[in-house]
Amino acid sequence: MSLLKYNRIPEPELMESKEQVLAYAEADFALPHSMIIQALKNQLNSRFHPGFVLDLGAGSGDMTYRLYEAFPTSKIYAIDGSEEMLNANRNYFQKKNVTANIVWENHKIQDWIPESGFDLIFSNSLLHHLTDPYDFWSAIQRSTYEESFIFIADLLRPDSFEEADHLTQKYAKEEKQILKEDFYNSLCAAYTMEELQIMLSKLRLNGKLHLEVISDRHWICYSRLSP
């Protein structure tokens, strides 16, 4: 029997409870995060050395740290709407005992206005949290200048609740129950490739950004480089 596709089910925009943030901070994201960073590197040439990097929806620190490892001389702006998440992000760097040029700023994406554009605009797993996806794309556009490189990664909504449950059991089986629930809800809140293509078309970004599926649960979107 074929399974019917379902509409997106939004989830809360911010992770603010200490229990939720702690579960997220303690989770093992090594495999997907390393895959996403490698996908980013695959799109850049060896001469790309961004002076200013934006990590939009920075989360609990693991991905921000991977950006620091990839671009150790860059100044990284870690932006998140949850103060609890930013505290976890700061603590991540303190535990690593490294001196990194990181600016942590607590802003809701709808209210955040950067002072200038960034050389690299990076965002992972933020879009699916937002009630209005155009709040996300508006923030991306506010952060760019002509030479900016944009790289976005997020979850891909499965075709059915059964598939969402299967992916949750496959990838979050050993995690805390609260994280399993968050992952399942995030899959159900994510967008399909068709929905993403419609967004880019409406924003007239489909000629500037390339969409690509990179796993059974992830997509990436990045700047098209000139030939």
PDB file of N, CA and C in Angstrom, residues 23-83:
ATOM      1  N   ALA A  23      20.450  18.061  25.866  1.00  0.00           N
ATOM      2  CA  ALA A  23      20.351  16.848  25.045  1.00  0.00           C
ATOM      3  C   ALA A  23      20.943  17.085  23.665  1.00  0.00           C
ATOM      4  N   TYR A  24      20.687  18.253  23.109  1.00  0.00           N
ATOM      5  CA  TYR A  24      21.223  18.596  21.791  1.00  0.00           C
ATOM      6  C   TYR A  24      22.739  18.735  21.850  1.00  0.00           C
ATOM      7  N   ALA A  25      23.237  19.386  22.913  1.00  0.00           N
ATOM      8  CA  ALA A  25      24.678  19.610  23.051  1.00  0.00           C
ATOM      9  C   ALA A  25      25.439  18.302  23.252  1.00  0.00           C
ATOM     10  N   GLU A  26      24.805  17.327  23.902  1.00  0.00           N
ATOM     11  CA  GLU A  26      25.475  16.056  24.194  1.00  0.00           C
ATOM     12  C   GLU A  26      25.314  15.028  23.080  1.00  0.00           C
ATOM     13  N   ALA A  27      24.497  15.322  22.099  1.00  0.00           N
ATOM     14  CA  ALA A  27      24.236  14.370  21.014  1.00  0.00           C
ATOM     15  C   ALA A  27      25.454  14.228  20.106  1.00  0.00           C
ATOM     16  N   ASP A  28      25.527  13.114  19.430  1.00  0.00           N
ATOM     17  CA  ASP A  28      26.639  12.841  18.512  1.00  0.00           C
ATOM     18  C   ASP A  28      26.225  13.209  17.085  1.00  0.00           C
ATOM     19  N   PHE A  29      26.671  14.392  16.650  1.00  0.00           N
ATOM     20  CA  PHE A  29      26.390  14.851  15.291  1.00  0.00           C
ATOM     21  C   PHE A  29      27.633  14.788  14.405  1.00  0.00           C
ATOM     22  N   ALA A  30      28.625  14.022  14.824  1.00  0.00           N
ATOM     23  CA  ALA A  30      29.905  14.008  14.107  1.00  0.00           C
ATOM     24  C   ALA A  30      29.735  13.644  12.633  1.00  0.00           C
ATOM     25  N   LEU A  31      28.966  12.605  12.352  1.00  0.00           N
ATOM     26  CA  LEU A  31      28.829  12.145  10.967  1.00  0.00           C
ATOM     27  C   LEU A  31      28.124  13.167  10.074  1.00  0.00           C
ATOM     28  N   PRO A  32      26.906  13.623  10.420  1.00  0.00           N
ATOM     29  CA  PRO A  32      26.258  14.596   9.535  1.00  0.00           C
ATOM     30  C   PRO A  32      26.975  15.932   9.477  1.00  0.00           C
ATOM     31  N   HIS A  33      27.522  16.393  10.598  1.00  0.00           N
ATOM     32  CA  HIS A  33      28.195  17.689  10.590  1.00  0.00           C
ATOM     33  C   HIS A  33      29.478  17.656   9.760  1.00  0.00           C
ATOM     34  N   SER A  34      30.236  16.576   9.869  1.00  0.00           N
ATOM     35  CA  SER A  34      31.452  16.466   9.056  1.00  0.00           C
ATOM     36  C   SER A  34      31.092  16.353   7.580  1.00  0.00           C
ATOM     37  N   MET A  35      30.000  15.664   7.272  1.00  0.00           N
ATOM     38  CA  MET A  35      29.540  15.548   5.889  1.00  0.00           C
ATOM     39  C   MET A  35      29.168  16.919   5.325  1.00  0.00           C
ATOM     40  N   ILE A  36      28.493  17.724   6.116  1.00  0.00           N
ATOM     41  CA  ILE A  36      28.064  19.048   5.661  1.00  0.00           C
ATOM     42  C   ILE A  36      29.261  19.972   5.463  1.00  0.00           C
ATOM     43  N   ILE A  37      30.207  19.953   6.391  1.00  0.00           N
ATOM     44  CA  ILE A  37      31.405  20.786   6.240  1.00  0.00           C
ATOM     45  C   ILE A  37      32.207  20.351   5.017  1.00  0.00           C
ATOM     46  N   GLN A  38      32.294  19.051   4.775  1.00  0.00           N
ATOM     47  CA  GLN A  38      33.006  18.577   3.585  1.00  0.00           C
ATOM     48  C   GLN A  38      32.285  19.021   2.321  1.00  0.00           C
ATOM     49  N   ALA A  39      30.953  18.991   2.348  1.00  0.00           N
ATOM     50  CA  ALA A  39      30.179  19.464   1.197  1.00  0.00           C
ATOM     51  C   ALA A  39      30.445  20.942   0.941  1.00  0.00           C
ATOM     52  N   LEU A  40      30.588  21.716   2.013  1.00  0.00           N
ATOM     53  CA  LEU A  40      30.952  23.130   1.872  1.00  0.00           C
ATOM     54  C   LEU A  40      32.325  23.276   1.233  1.00  0.00           C
ATOM     55  N   LYS A  41      33.303  22.564   1.761  1.00  0.00           N
ATOM     56  CA  LYS A  41      34.667  22.653   1.234  1.00  0.00           C
ATOM     57  C   LYS A  41      34.725  22.245  -0.234  1.00  0.00           C
ATOM     58  N   ASN A  42      33.893  21.289  -0.614  1.00  0.00           N
ATOM     59  CA  ASN A  42      33.892  20.817  -2.004  1.00  0.00           C
ATOM     60  C   ASN A  42      33.490  21.909  -2.988  1.00  0.00           C
ATOM     61  N   GLN A  43      32.783  22.917  -2.496  1.00  0.00           N
ATOM     62  CA  GLN A  43      32.323  23.992  -3.373  1.00  0.00           C
ATOM     63  C   GLN A  43      33.270  25.184  -3.409  1.00  0.00           C
ATOM     64  N   LEU A  44      34.306  25.156  -2.594  1.00  0.00           N
ATOM     65  CA  LEU A  44      35.220  26.295  -2.480  1.00  0.00           C
ATOM     66  C   LEU A  44      36.584  25.948  -3.049  1.00  0.00           C
ATOM     67  N   ASN A  45      37.245  26.936  -3.607  1.00  0.00           N
ATOM     68  CA  ASN A  45      38.616  26.689  -4.050  1.00  0.00           C
ATOM     69  C   ASN A  45      39.584  26.962  -2.905  1.00  0.00           C
ATOM     70  N   SER A  46      40.791  26.521  -3.044  1.00  0.00           N
ATOM     71  CA  SER A  46      41.782  26.595  -1.962  1.00  0.00           C
ATOM     72  C   SER A  46      42.176  28.023  -1.622  1.00  0.00           C
ATOM     73  N   ARG A  47      41.843  28.961  -2.487  1.00  0.00           N
ATOM     74  CA  ARG A  47      42.208  30.364  -2.253  1.00  0.00           C
ATOM     75  C   ARG A  47      41.136  31.119  -1.475  1.00  0.00           C
ATOM     76  N   PHE A  48      40.050  30.443  -1.146  1.00  0.00           N
ATOM     77  CA  PHE A  48      38.964  31.112  -0.424  1.00  0.00           C
ATOM     78  C   PHE A  48      39.309  31.203   1.054  1.00  0.00           C
ATOM     79  N   HIS A  49      39.537  32.418   1.528  1.00  0.00           N
ATOM     80  CA  HIS A  49      39.853  32.659   2.940  1.00  0.00           C
ATOM     81  C   HIS A  49      38.937  33.772   3.444  1.00  0.00           C
ATOM     82  N   PRO A  50      37.755  33.425   3.910  1.00  0.00           N
ATOM     83  CA  PRO A  50      36.794  34.454   4.322  1.00  0.00           C
ATOM     84  C   PRO A  50      37.254  35.225   5.551  1.00  0.00           C
ATOM     85  N   GLY A  51      37.190  36.542   5.468  1.00  0.00           N
ATOM     86  CA  GLY A  51      37.537  37.353   6.627  1.00  0.00           C
ATOM     87  C   GLY A  51      36.447  37.302   7.682  1.00  0.00           C
ATOM     88  N   PHE A  52      35.196  37.328   7.213  1.00  0.00           N
ATOM     89  CA  PHE A  52      34.052  37.346   8.125  1.00  0.00           C
ATOM     90  C   PHE A  52      33.071  36.234   7.748  1.00  0.00           C
ATOM     91  N   VAL A  53      32.772  35.394   8.738  1.00  0.00           N
ATOM     92  CA  VAL A  53      31.882  34.244   8.534  1.00  0.00           C
ATOM     93  C   VAL A  53      30.655  34.410   9.421  1.00  0.00           C
ATOM     94  N   LEU A  54      29.490  34.162   8.865  1.00  0.00           N
ATOM     95  CA  LEU A  54      28.247  34.172   9.631  1.00  0.00           C
ATOM     96  C   LEU A  54      27.771  32.742   9.835  1.00  0.00           C
ATOM     97  N   ASP A  55      27.538  32.377  11.092  1.00  0.00           N
ATOM     98  CA  ASP A  55      26.916  31.089  11.424  1.00  0.00           C
ATOM     99  C   ASP A  55      25.525  31.412  11.949  1.00  0.00           C
ATOM    100  N   LEU A  56      24.543  31.310  11.083  1.00  0.00           N
ATOM    101  CA  LEU A  56      23.182  31.749  11.392  1.00  0.00           C
ATOM    102  C   LEU A  56      22.371  30.583  11.954  1.00  0.00           C
ATOM    103  N   GLY A  57      21.935  30.737  13.209  1.00  0.00           N
ATOM    104  CA  GLY A  57      21.314  29.620  13.918  1.00  0.00           C
ATOM    105  C   GLY A  57      22.401  28.682  14.392  1.00  0.00           C
ATOM    106  N   ALA A  58      23.356  29.238  15.140  1.00  0.00           N
ATOM    107  CA  ALA A  58      24.618  28.546  15.426  1.00  0.00           C
ATOM    108  C   ALA A  58      24.472  27.285  16.265  1.00  0.00           C
ATOM    109  N   GLY A  59      23.445  27.226  17.104  1.00  0.00           N
ATOM    110  CA  GLY A  59      23.253  26.013  17.887  1.00  0.00           C
ATOM    111  C   GLY A  59      24.246  25.868  19.027  1.00  0.00           C
ATOM    112  N   SER A  60      24.510  24.629  19.414  1.00  0.00           N
ATOM    113  CA  SER A  60      25.226  24.351  20.665  1.00  0.00           C
ATOM    114  C   SER A  60      26.743  24.312  20.551  1.00  0.00           C
ATOM    115  N   GLY A  61      27.301  24.547  19.368  1.00  0.00           N
ATOM    116  CA  GLY A  61      28.747  24.713  19.291  1.00  0.00           C
ATOM    117  C   GLY A  61      29.505  23.805  18.353  1.00  0.00           C
ATOM    118  N   ASP A  62      29.031  22.599  18.133  1.00  0.00           N
ATOM    119  CA  ASP A  62      29.803  21.657  17.324  1.00  0.00           C
ATOM    120  C   ASP A  62      30.033  22.176  15.908  1.00  0.00           C
ATOM    121  N   MET A  63      28.994  22.706  15.285  1.00  0.00           N
ATOM    122  CA  MET A  63      29.148  23.182  13.914  1.00  0.00           C
ATOM    123  C   MET A  63      29.963  24.472  13.860  1.00  0.00           C
ATOM    124  N   THR A  64      29.773  25.349  14.829  1.00  0.00           N
ATOM    125  CA  THR A  64      30.579  26.572  14.876  1.00  0.00           C
ATOM    126  C   THR A  64      32.054  26.227  15.011  1.00  0.00           C
ATOM    127  N   TYR A  65      32.342  25.234  15.835  1.00  0.00           N
ATOM    128  CA  TYR A  65      33.736  24.812  16.009  1.00  0.00           C
ATOM    129  C   TYR A  65      34.298  24.224  14.719  1.00  0.00           C
ATOM    130  N   ARG A  66      33.492  23.483  13.993  1.00  0.00           N
ATOM    131  CA  ARG A  66      33.956  22.932  12.713  1.00  0.00           C
ATOM    132  C   ARG A  66      34.224  24.049  11.702  1.00  0.00           C
ATOM    133  N   LEU A  67      33.434  25.106  11.749  1.00  0.00           N
ATOM    134  CA  LEU A  67      33.708  26.264  10.896  1.00  0.00           C
ATOM    135  C   LEU A  67      35.029  26.915  11.295  1.00  0.00           C
ATOM    136  N   TYR A  68      35.262  27.013  12.595  1.00  0.00           N
ATOM    137  CA  TYR A  68      36.532  27.557  13.085  1.00  0.00           C
ATOM    138  C   TYR A  68      37.709  26.703  12.608  1.00  0.00           C
ATOM    139  N   GLU A  69      37.573  25.385  12.669  1.00  0.00           N
ATOM    140  CA  GLU A  69      38.648  24.509  12.194  1.00  0.00           C
ATOM    141  C   GLU A  69      38.894  24.684  10.698  1.00  0.00           C
ATOM    142  N   ALA A  70      37.815  24.892   9.954  1.00  0.00           N
ATOM    143  CA  ALA A  70      37.943  25.056   8.504  1.00  0.00           C
ATOM    144  C   ALA A  70      38.525  26.415   8.135  1.00  0.00           C
ATOM    145  N   PHE A  71      38.202  27.433   8.940  1.00  0.00           N
ATOM    146  CA  PHE A  71      38.641  28.805   8.645  1.00  0.00           C
ATOM    147  C   PHE A  71      39.195  29.444   9.920  1.00  0.00           C
ATOM    148  N   PRO A  72      40.362  28.984  10.380  1.00  0.00           N
ATOM    149  CA  PRO A  72      40.889  29.410  11.684  1.00  0.00           C
ATOM    150  C   PRO A  72      41.257  30.886  11.780  1.00  0.00           C
ATOM    151  N   THR A  73      41.468  31.550  10.655  1.00  0.00           N
ATOM    152  CA  THR A  73      41.832  32.973  10.700  1.00  0.00           C
ATOM    153  C   THR A  73      40.616  33.888  10.543  1.00  0.00           C
ATOM    154  N   SER A  74      39.454  33.316  10.347  1.00  0.00           N
ATOM    155  CA  SER A  74      38.245  34.118  10.128  1.00  0.00           C
ATOM    156  C   SER A  74      37.658  34.615  11.445  1.00  0.00           C
ATOM    157  N   LYS A  75      36.938  35.722  11.354  1.00  0.00           N
ATOM    158  CA  LYS A  75      36.121  36.184  12.473  1.00  0.00           C
ATOM    159  C   LYS A  75      34.725  35.627  12.256  1.00  0.00           C
ATOM    160  N   ILE A  76      34.256  34.826  13.212  1.00  0.00           N
ATOM    161  CA  ILE A  76      32.981  34.128  13.060  1.00  0.00           C
ATOM    162  C   ILE A  76      31.925  34.760  13.963  1.00  0.00           C
ATOM    163  N   TYR A  77      30.806  35.099  13.370  1.00  0.00           N
ATOM    164  CA  TYR A  77      29.669  35.623  14.117  1.00  0.00           C
ATOM    165  C   TYR A  77      28.660  34.490  14.301  1.00  0.00           C
ATOM    166  N   ALA A  78      28.499  34.053  15.541  1.00  0.00           N
ATOM    167  CA  ALA A  78      27.564  32.973  15.871  1.00  0.00           C
ATOM    168  C   ALA A  78      26.269  33.601  16.372  1.00  0.00           C
ATOM    169  N   ILE A  79      25.220  33.492  15.571  1.00  0.00           N
ATOM    170  CA  ILE A  79      23.939  34.129  15.881  1.00  0.00           C
ATOM    171  C   ILE A  79      22.904  33.056  16.208  1.00  0.00           C
ATOM    172  N   ASP A  80      22.209  33.228  17.329  1.00  0.00           N
ATOM    173  CA  ASP A  80      21.136  32.297  17.679  1.00  0.00           C
ATOM    174  C   ASP A  80      20.086  33.043  18.494  1.00  0.00           C
ATOM    175  N   GLY A  81      18.834  32.652  18.312  1.00  0.00           N
ATOM    176  CA  GLY A  81      17.749  33.289  19.047  1.00  0.00           C
ATOM    177  C   GLY A  81      17.587  32.776  20.461  1.00  0.00           C
ATOM    178  N   SER A  82      18.259  31.677  20.788  1.00  0.00           N
ATOM    179  CA  SER A  82      18.163  31.079  22.119  1.00  0.00           C
ATOM    180  C   SER A  82      19.419  31.382  22.924  1.00  0.00           C
ATOM    181  N   GLU A  83      19.254  32.066  24.041  1.00  0.00           N
ATOM    182  CA  GLU A  83      20.398  32.369  24.904  1.00  0.00           C
ATOM    183  C   GLU A  83      20.985  31.091  25.482  1.00  0.00           C
TER     184      GLU A  83
END
